[in-house]
Short mmCIF file of C-alpha atoms and ligand atoms in Angstrom, two decimals:
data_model
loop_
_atom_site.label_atom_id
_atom_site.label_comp_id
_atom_site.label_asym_id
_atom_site.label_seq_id
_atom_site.Cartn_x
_atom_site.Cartn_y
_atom_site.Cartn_z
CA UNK A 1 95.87 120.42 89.67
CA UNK A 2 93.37 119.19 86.59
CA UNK A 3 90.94 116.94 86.80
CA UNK A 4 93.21 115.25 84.02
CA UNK A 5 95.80 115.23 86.07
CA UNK A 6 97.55 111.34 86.18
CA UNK A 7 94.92 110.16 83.46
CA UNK A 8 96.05 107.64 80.89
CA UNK A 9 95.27 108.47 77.28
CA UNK A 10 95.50 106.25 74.12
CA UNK A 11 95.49 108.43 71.10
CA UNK A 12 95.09 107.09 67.82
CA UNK A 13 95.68 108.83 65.04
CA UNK A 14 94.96 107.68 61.42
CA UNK A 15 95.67 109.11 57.97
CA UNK A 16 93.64 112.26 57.54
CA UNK A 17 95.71 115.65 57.05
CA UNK A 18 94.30 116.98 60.54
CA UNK A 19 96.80 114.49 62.09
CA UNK A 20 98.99 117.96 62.13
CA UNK A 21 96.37 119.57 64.41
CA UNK A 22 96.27 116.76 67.26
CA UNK A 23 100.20 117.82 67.96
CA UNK A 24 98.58 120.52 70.07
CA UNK A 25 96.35 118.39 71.55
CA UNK A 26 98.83 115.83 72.87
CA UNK A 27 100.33 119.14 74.15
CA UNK A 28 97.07 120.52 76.26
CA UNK A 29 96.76 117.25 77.66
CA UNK A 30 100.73 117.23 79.11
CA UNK A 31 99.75 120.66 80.53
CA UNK A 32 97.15 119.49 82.57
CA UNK A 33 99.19 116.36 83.68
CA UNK A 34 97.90 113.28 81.49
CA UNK A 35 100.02 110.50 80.19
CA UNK A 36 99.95 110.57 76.79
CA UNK A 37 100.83 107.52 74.77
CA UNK A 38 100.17 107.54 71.31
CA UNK A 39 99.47 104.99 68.41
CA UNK A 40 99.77 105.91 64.57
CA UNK A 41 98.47 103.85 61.35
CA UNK A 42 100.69 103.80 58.38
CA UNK A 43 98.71 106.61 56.58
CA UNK A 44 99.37 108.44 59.53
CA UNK A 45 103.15 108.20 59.37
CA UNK A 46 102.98 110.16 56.15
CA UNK A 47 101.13 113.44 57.46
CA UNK A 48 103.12 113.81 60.67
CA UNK A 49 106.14 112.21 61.87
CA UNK A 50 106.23 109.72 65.00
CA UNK A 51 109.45 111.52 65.74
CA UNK A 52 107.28 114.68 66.48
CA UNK A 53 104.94 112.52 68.61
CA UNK A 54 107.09 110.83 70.55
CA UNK A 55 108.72 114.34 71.44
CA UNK A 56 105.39 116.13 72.10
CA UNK A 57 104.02 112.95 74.34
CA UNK A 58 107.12 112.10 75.94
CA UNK A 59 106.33 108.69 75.28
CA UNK A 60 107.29 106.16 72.04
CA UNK A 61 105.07 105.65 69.74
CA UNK A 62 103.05 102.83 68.46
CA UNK A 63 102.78 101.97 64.94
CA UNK A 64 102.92 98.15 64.26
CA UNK A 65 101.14 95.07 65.30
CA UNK A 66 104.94 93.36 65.41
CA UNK A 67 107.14 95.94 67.11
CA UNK A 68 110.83 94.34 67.05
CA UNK A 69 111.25 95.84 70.44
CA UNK A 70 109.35 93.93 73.28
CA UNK A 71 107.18 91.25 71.13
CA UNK A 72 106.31 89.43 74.76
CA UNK A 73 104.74 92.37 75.70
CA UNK A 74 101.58 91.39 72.96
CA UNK A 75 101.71 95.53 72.51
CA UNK A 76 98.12 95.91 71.82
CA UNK A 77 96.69 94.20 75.05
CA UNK A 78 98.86 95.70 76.53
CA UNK A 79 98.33 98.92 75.59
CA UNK A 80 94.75 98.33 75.66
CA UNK A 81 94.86 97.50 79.25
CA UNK A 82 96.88 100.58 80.74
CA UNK A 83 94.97 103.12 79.74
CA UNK A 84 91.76 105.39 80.99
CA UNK A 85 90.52 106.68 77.89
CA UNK A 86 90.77 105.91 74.00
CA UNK A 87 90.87 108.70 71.73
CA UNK A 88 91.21 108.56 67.95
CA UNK A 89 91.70 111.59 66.35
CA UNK A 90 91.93 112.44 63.61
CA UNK A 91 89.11 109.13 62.89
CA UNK A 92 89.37 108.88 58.90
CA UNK A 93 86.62 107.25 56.85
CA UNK A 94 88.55 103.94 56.94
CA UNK A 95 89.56 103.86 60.64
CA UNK A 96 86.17 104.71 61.24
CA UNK A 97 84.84 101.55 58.49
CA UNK A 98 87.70 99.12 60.17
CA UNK A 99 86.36 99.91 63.95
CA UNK A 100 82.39 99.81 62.73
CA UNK A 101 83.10 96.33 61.03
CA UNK A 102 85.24 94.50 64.05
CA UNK A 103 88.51 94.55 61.68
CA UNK A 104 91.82 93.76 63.35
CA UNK A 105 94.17 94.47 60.52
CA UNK A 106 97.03 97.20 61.93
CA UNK A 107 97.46 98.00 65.25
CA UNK A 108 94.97 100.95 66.31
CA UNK A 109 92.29 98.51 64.83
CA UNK A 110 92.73 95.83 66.61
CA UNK A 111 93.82 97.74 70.20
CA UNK A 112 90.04 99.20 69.55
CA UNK A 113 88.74 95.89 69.70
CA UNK A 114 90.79 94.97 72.95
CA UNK A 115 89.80 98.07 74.63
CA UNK A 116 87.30 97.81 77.46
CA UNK A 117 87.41 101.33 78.35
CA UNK A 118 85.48 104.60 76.73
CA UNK A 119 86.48 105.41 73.11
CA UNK A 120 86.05 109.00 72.07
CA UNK A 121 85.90 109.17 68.19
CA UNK A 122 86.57 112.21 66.68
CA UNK A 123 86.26 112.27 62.46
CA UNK A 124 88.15 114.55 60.25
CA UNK A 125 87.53 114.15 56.31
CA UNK A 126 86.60 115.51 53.32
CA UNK A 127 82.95 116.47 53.59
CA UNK A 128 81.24 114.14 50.67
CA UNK A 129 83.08 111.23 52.48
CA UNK A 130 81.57 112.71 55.79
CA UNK A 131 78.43 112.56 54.42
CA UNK A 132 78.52 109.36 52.93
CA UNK A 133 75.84 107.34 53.72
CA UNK A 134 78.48 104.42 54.24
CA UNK A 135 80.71 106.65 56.74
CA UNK A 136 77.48 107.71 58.41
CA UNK A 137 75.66 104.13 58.74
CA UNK A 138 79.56 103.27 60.09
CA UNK A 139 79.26 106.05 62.51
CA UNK A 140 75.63 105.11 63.95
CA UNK A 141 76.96 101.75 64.31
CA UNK A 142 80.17 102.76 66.21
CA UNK A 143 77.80 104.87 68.78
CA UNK A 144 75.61 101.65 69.41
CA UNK A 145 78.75 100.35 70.72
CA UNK A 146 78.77 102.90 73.35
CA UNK A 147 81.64 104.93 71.35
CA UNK A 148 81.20 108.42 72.39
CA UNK A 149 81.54 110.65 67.99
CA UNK A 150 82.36 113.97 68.42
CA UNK A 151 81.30 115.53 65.37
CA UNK A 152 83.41 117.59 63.24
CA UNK A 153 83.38 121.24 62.36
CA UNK A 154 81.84 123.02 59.27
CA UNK A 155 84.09 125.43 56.82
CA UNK A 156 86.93 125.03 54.67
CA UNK A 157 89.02 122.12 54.57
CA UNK A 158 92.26 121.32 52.80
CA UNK A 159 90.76 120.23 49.85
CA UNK A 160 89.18 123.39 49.25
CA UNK A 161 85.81 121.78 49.64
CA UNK A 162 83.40 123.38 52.24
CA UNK A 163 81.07 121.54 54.89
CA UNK A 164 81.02 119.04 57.94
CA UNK A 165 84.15 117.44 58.09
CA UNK A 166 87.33 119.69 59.81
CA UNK A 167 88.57 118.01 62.94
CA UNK A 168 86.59 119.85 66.39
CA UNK A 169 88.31 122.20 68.06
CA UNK A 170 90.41 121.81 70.92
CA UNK A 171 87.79 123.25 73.17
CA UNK A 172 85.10 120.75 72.23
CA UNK A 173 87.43 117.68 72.54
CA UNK A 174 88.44 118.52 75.61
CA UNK A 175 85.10 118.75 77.07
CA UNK A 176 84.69 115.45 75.54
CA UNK A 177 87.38 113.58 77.09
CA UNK A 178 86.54 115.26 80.53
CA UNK A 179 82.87 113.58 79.85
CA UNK A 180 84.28 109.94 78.81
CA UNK A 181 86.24 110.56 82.46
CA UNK A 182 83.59 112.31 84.67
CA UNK A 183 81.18 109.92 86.55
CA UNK A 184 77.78 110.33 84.53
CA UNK A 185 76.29 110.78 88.67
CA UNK A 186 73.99 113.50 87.15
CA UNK A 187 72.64 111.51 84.01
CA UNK A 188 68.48 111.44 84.09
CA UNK A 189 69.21 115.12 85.69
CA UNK A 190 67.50 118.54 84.38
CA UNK A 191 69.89 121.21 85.29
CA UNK A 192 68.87 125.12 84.85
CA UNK A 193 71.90 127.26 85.73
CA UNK A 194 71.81 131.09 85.69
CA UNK A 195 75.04 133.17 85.19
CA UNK A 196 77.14 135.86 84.65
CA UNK A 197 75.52 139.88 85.29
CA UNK A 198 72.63 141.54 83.94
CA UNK A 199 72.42 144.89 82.58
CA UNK A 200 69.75 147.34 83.84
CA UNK A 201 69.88 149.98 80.62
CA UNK A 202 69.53 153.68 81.47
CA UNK A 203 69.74 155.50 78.36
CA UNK A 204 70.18 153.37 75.15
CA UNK A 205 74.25 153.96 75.89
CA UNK A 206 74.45 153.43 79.67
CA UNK A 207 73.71 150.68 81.77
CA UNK A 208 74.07 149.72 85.70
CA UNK A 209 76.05 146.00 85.81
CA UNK A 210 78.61 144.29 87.70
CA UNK A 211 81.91 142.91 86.90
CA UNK A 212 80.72 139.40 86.79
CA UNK A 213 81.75 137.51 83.74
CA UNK A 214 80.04 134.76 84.07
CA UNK A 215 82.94 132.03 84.64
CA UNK A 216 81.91 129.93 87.63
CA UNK A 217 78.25 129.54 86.48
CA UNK A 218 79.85 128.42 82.85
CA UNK A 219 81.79 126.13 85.15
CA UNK A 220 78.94 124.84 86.75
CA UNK A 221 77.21 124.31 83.33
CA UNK A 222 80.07 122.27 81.57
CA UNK A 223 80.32 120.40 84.28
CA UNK A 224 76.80 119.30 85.12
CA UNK A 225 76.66 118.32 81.36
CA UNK A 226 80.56 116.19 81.50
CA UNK A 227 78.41 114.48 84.23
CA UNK A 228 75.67 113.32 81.94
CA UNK A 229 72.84 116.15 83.05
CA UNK A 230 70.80 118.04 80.78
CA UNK A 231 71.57 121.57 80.92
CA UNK A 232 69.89 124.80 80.47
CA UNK A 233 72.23 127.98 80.53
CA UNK A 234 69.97 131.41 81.07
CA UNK A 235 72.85 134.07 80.49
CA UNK A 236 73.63 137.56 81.33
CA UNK A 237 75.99 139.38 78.80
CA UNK A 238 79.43 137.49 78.76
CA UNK A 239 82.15 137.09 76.63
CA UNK A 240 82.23 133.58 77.01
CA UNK A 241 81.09 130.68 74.60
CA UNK A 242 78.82 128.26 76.07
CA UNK A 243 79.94 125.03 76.76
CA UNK A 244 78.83 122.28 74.41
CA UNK A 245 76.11 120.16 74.43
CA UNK A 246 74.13 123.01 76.94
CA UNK A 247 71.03 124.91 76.17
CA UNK A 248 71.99 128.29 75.81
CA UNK A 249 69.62 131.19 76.24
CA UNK A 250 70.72 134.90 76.69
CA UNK A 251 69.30 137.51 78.49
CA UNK A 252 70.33 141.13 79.07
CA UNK A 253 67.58 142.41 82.17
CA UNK A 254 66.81 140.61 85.85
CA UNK A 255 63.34 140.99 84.18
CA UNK A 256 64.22 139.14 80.91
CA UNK A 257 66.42 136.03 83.25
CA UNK A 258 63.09 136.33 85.96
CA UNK A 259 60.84 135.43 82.96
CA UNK A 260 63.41 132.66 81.29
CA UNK A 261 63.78 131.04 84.81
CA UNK A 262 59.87 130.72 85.31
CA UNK A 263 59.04 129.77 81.83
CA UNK A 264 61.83 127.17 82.40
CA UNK A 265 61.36 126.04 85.58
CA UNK A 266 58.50 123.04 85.16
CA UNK A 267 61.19 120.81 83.20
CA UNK A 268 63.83 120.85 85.57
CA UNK A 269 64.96 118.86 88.98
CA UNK A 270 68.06 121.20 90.47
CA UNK A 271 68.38 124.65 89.63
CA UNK A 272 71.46 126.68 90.31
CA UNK A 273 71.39 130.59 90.99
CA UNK A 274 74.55 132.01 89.88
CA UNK A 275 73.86 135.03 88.01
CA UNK A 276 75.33 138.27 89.63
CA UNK A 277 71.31 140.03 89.67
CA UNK A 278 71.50 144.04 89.62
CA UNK A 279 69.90 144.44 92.50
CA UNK A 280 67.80 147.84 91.26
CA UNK A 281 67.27 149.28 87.85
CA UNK A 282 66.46 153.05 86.90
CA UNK A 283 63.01 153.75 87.65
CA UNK A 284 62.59 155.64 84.22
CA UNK A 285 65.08 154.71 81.62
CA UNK A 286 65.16 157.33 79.09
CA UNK A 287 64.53 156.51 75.52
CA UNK A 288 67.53 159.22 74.31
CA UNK A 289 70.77 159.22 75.46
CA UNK A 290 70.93 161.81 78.29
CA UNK A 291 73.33 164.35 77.15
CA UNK A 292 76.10 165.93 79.58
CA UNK A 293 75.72 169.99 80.50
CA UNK A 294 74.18 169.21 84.09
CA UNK A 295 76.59 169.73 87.15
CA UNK A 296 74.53 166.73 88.83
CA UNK A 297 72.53 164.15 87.73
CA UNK A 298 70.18 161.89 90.73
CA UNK A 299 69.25 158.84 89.26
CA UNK A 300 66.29 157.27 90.84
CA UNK A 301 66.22 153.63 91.37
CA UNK A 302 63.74 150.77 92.13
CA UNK A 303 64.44 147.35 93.39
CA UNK A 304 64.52 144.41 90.81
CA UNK A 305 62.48 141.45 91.66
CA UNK A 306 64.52 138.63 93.83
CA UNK A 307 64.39 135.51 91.36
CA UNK A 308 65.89 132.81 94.03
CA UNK A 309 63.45 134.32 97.11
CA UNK A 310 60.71 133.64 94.47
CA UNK A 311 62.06 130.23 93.44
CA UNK A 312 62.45 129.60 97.07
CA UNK A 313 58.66 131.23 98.32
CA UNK A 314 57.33 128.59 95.68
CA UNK A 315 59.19 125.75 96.92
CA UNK A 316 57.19 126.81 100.26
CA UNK A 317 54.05 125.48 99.03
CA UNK A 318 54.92 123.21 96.01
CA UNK A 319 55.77 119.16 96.57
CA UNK A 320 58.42 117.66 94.33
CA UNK A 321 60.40 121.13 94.10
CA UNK A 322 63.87 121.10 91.98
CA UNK A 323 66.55 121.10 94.49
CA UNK A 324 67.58 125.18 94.57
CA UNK A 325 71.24 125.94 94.85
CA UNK A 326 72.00 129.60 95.76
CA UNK A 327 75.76 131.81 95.48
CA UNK A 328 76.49 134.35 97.75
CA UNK A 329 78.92 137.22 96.73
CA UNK A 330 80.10 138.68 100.11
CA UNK A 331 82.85 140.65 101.07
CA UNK A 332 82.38 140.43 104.95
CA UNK A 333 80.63 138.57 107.50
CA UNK A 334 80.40 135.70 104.85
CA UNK A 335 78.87 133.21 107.25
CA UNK A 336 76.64 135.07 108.83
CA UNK A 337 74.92 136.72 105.42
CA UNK A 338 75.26 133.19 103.82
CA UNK A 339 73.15 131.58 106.69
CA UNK A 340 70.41 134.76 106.62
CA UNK A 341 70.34 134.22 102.48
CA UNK A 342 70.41 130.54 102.96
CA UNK A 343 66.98 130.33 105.13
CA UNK A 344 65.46 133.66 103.96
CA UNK A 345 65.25 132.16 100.51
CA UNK A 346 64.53 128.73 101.87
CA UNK A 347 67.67 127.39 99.78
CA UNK A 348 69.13 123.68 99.94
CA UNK A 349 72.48 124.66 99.56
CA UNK A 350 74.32 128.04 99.13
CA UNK A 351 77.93 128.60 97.67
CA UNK A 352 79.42 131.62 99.74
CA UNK A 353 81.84 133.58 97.26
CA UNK A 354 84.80 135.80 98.55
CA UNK A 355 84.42 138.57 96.44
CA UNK A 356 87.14 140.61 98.09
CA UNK A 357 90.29 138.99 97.29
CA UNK A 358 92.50 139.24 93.69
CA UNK A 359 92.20 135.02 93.44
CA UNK A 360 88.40 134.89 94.09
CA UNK A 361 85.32 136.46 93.09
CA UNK A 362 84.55 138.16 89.73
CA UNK A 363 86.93 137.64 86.81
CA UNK A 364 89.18 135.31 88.50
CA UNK A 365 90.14 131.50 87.18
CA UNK A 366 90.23 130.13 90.67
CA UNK A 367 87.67 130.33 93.60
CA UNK A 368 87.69 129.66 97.35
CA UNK A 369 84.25 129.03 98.68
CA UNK A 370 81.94 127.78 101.60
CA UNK A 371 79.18 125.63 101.18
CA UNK A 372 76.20 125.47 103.64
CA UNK A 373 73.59 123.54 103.13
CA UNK A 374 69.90 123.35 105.09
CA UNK A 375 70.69 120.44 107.67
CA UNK A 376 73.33 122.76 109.21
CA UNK A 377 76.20 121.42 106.98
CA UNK A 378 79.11 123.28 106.27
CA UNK A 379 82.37 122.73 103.90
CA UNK A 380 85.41 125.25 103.72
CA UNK A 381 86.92 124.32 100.24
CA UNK A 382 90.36 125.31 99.33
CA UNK A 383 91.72 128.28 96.37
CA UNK A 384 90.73 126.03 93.13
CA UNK A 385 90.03 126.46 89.63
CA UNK A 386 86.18 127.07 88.96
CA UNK A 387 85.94 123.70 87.27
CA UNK A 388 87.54 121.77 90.07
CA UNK A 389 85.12 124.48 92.51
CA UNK A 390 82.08 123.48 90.11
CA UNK A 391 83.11 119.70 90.72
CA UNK A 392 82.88 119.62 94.50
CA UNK A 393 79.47 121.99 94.39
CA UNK A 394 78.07 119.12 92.66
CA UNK A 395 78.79 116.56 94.36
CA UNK A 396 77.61 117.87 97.49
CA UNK A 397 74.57 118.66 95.75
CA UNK A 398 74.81 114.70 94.79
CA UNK A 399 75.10 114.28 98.35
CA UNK A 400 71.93 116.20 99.02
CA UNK A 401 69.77 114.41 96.53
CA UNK A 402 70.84 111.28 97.69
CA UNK A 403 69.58 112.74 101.49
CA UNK A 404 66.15 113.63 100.10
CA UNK A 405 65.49 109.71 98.83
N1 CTP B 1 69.57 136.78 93.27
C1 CTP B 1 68.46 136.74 92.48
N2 CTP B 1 67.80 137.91 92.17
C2 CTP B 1 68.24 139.09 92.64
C3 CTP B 1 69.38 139.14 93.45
C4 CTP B 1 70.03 137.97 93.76
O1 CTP B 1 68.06 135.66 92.06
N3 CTP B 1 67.59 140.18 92.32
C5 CTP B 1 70.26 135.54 93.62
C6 CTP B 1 71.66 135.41 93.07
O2 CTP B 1 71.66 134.77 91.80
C7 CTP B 1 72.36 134.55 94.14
C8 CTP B 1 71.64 134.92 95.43
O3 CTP B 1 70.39 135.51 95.04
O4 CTP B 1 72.14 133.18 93.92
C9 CTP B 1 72.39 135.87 96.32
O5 CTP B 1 72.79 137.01 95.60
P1 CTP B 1 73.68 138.14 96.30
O6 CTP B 1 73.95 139.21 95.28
O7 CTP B 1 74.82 137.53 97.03
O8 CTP B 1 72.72 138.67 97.42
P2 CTP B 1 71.44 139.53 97.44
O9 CTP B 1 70.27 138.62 97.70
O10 CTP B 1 71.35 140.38 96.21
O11 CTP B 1 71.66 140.40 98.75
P3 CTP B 1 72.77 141.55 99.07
O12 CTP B 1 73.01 142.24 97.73
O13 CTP B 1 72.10 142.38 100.07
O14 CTP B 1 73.99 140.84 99.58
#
């Protein structure tokens, strides 16, 4: 299940040649269970066929303000009314200058005026029109109705021309329409989230790690920020891309994250502990790489500073602490080590992790944890996706919060 599972989306698409590209996109969402139900201006009709809409959503599609079929049904109140989320996309320069000025002369128009609901805008045009100060003053005033703009990406467009103006990715968009959908229960939130492993460097070739890559404290970040919090990502090395909208800062040592957490910790009200810490580094690393020829090689290790007992010895002494969220990665006696970790580094809440099984733990999509939190509470969650996992972490950290009021 996705948390767009059952969710009813409007899309609108006008006449700008990235119409193609939202074909996908009406595909993603059917994957993850939303009701598509899509609406096309006339330019529209020219790029991309409602034929190849109507197949990809399952759904007919809209295109006039008199449809011969159904008039009684007053098609764009209706349409209007039954669904969760507006999205145009591709927005051209004049669907954007018809919805900034209130016009309600073809059918997407004048649904966008009917709509009560969130409107996600997302432009696609050539880049001088993009820049426009017309398209932009259109723009401002279409966010001071509350109209969520996603802005578009830089490089090449069809017209040869280069700049601002290709339609966002899929990626982006959809982390935009989650955010129209989420509850904003975190908004007026500072969130600093650590993740993924670090990498304690032995020679200038060889490092001690872990196989963490980084996914459910990613998770945690995209969806703290779809939930209206401010985010700041401190990262270990990961082949992921940072969610939009986040704070991104990388880090490679526990030493490097240890100094990014407490240079970043005054700003912030919860902070999440994610990261998979190397526990030890090599005492001495060398400055050459160590060449082979010995039978045996010891390797002499010292213990890395423990950033969350830290966190958690300040909270000790200091009033108005950020609310500190700890993960355990445990392959046995899960409860038991998540209770000592929970009080021994005076945690509200810690996420227990099975690391041992194929669907859980490191590299997986999907997670199966136990929350505990300090007044003795304790939640078994089923085998979900990380961003459904991330989801209920939240709000029981939402639950918490409200506790300490
Ligand atoms: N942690 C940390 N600094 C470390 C080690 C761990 O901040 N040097 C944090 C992790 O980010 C996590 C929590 O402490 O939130 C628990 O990490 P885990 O690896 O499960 O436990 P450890 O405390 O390292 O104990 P052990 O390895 O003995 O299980």
């Amino acid at each position: 299940m996705s948390l767009l599972t059952d969710k009813k989306i409007l899309l609108g698409i006008s006449g700008s040649i990235a119409a193609y590209k939202v074909a996908d996109w009406v595909r993603a969402l059917r994957r993850e269970g939303c009701q598509v139900t899509v609406v096309m201006t006339e330019s529209a009709c020219r790029l991309i066929t409602p034929l190849t809409m109507a197949a990809l959503s399952g759904n007919p599609v809209h295109t006039s303000m008199f449809a011969a079929e159904a008039p009684e049904k007053i098609p764009h109140i209706n349409l209007a009314r039954e669904h969760d989320l507006l999205v145009i996309a591709p927005a051209s320069a004049q669907t954007i200058a018809r919805l900034a000025h209130g016009l309600a002369d073809n059918l997407l128009a004048t649904i966008a005026l009917a709509f009560s609901g969130p409107v996600l805008v997302c432009p696609a045009m050539n880049s001088v029109m993009f820049q426009h100060p017309a398209t932009q003053a259109n723009l401002a005033t279409l966010r001071s109705y509350g109209h969520m703009v996603l802005d578009p990406d830089c490089g090449k467009m069809a017209c040869g021309e280069e700049g601002p103006g290709r339609l966002t990715d899929w990626e982006d968009a959809r982390q935009a329409i989650l955010s129209a959908l989420a509850p904003q229960d975190l908004a007026g939130e500072q969130v600093l989230i650590t993740a993924g492993p670090t990498r304690e460097s032995f020679d200038p070739v060889r490092f001690l790690s872990n196989p963490s890559t980084g996914k459910m404290g990613y998770a945690m970040a995209a969806t703290a920020r779809q939930r209206g919090a401010m985010v700041t990502l401190i990262s270990g090395p990961t082949a992921l891309v940072p969610p939009p909208g986040v704070r991104y800062i990388q880090v490679t040592s526990a030493a490097e994250m240890q100094a990014q957490v407490m240079g970043c910790l005054a700003a912030n009200t919860i902070i999440v502990k994610a990261a998979a810490v190397s526990d030890y580094r090599p005492a001495e690393p060398q400055p050459h790489k160590v060449k082979k020829g010995q039978a045996a090689l010891s390797l002499p290790l010292v213990a890395n500073p423990d950033i969350l007992k830290e966190l958690g010895d300040r909270r000790r002494t200091s009033a108005n602490f950020p609310l500190l969220i700890g993960f355990a990665a445990e392959s046995r006696d899960h409860l038991a080590e998540g209770n000592r970790k929970l009080k021994e580094k005076n945690l509200d809440l810690i996420v227990i992790n099975d690391i041992s099984g194929t669907e859980t733990g490191f590299a997986a999509d999907t997670n199966r944890v136990t929350l505990l939190d300090r007044n003795g509470g304790q939640e078994d969650m089923p085998l979900l996706s990380k961003e459904e996992t991330a989801h209920r972490i939240w709000d029981a950290v939402i639950r918490l919060r409200t506790d300490n009021r």
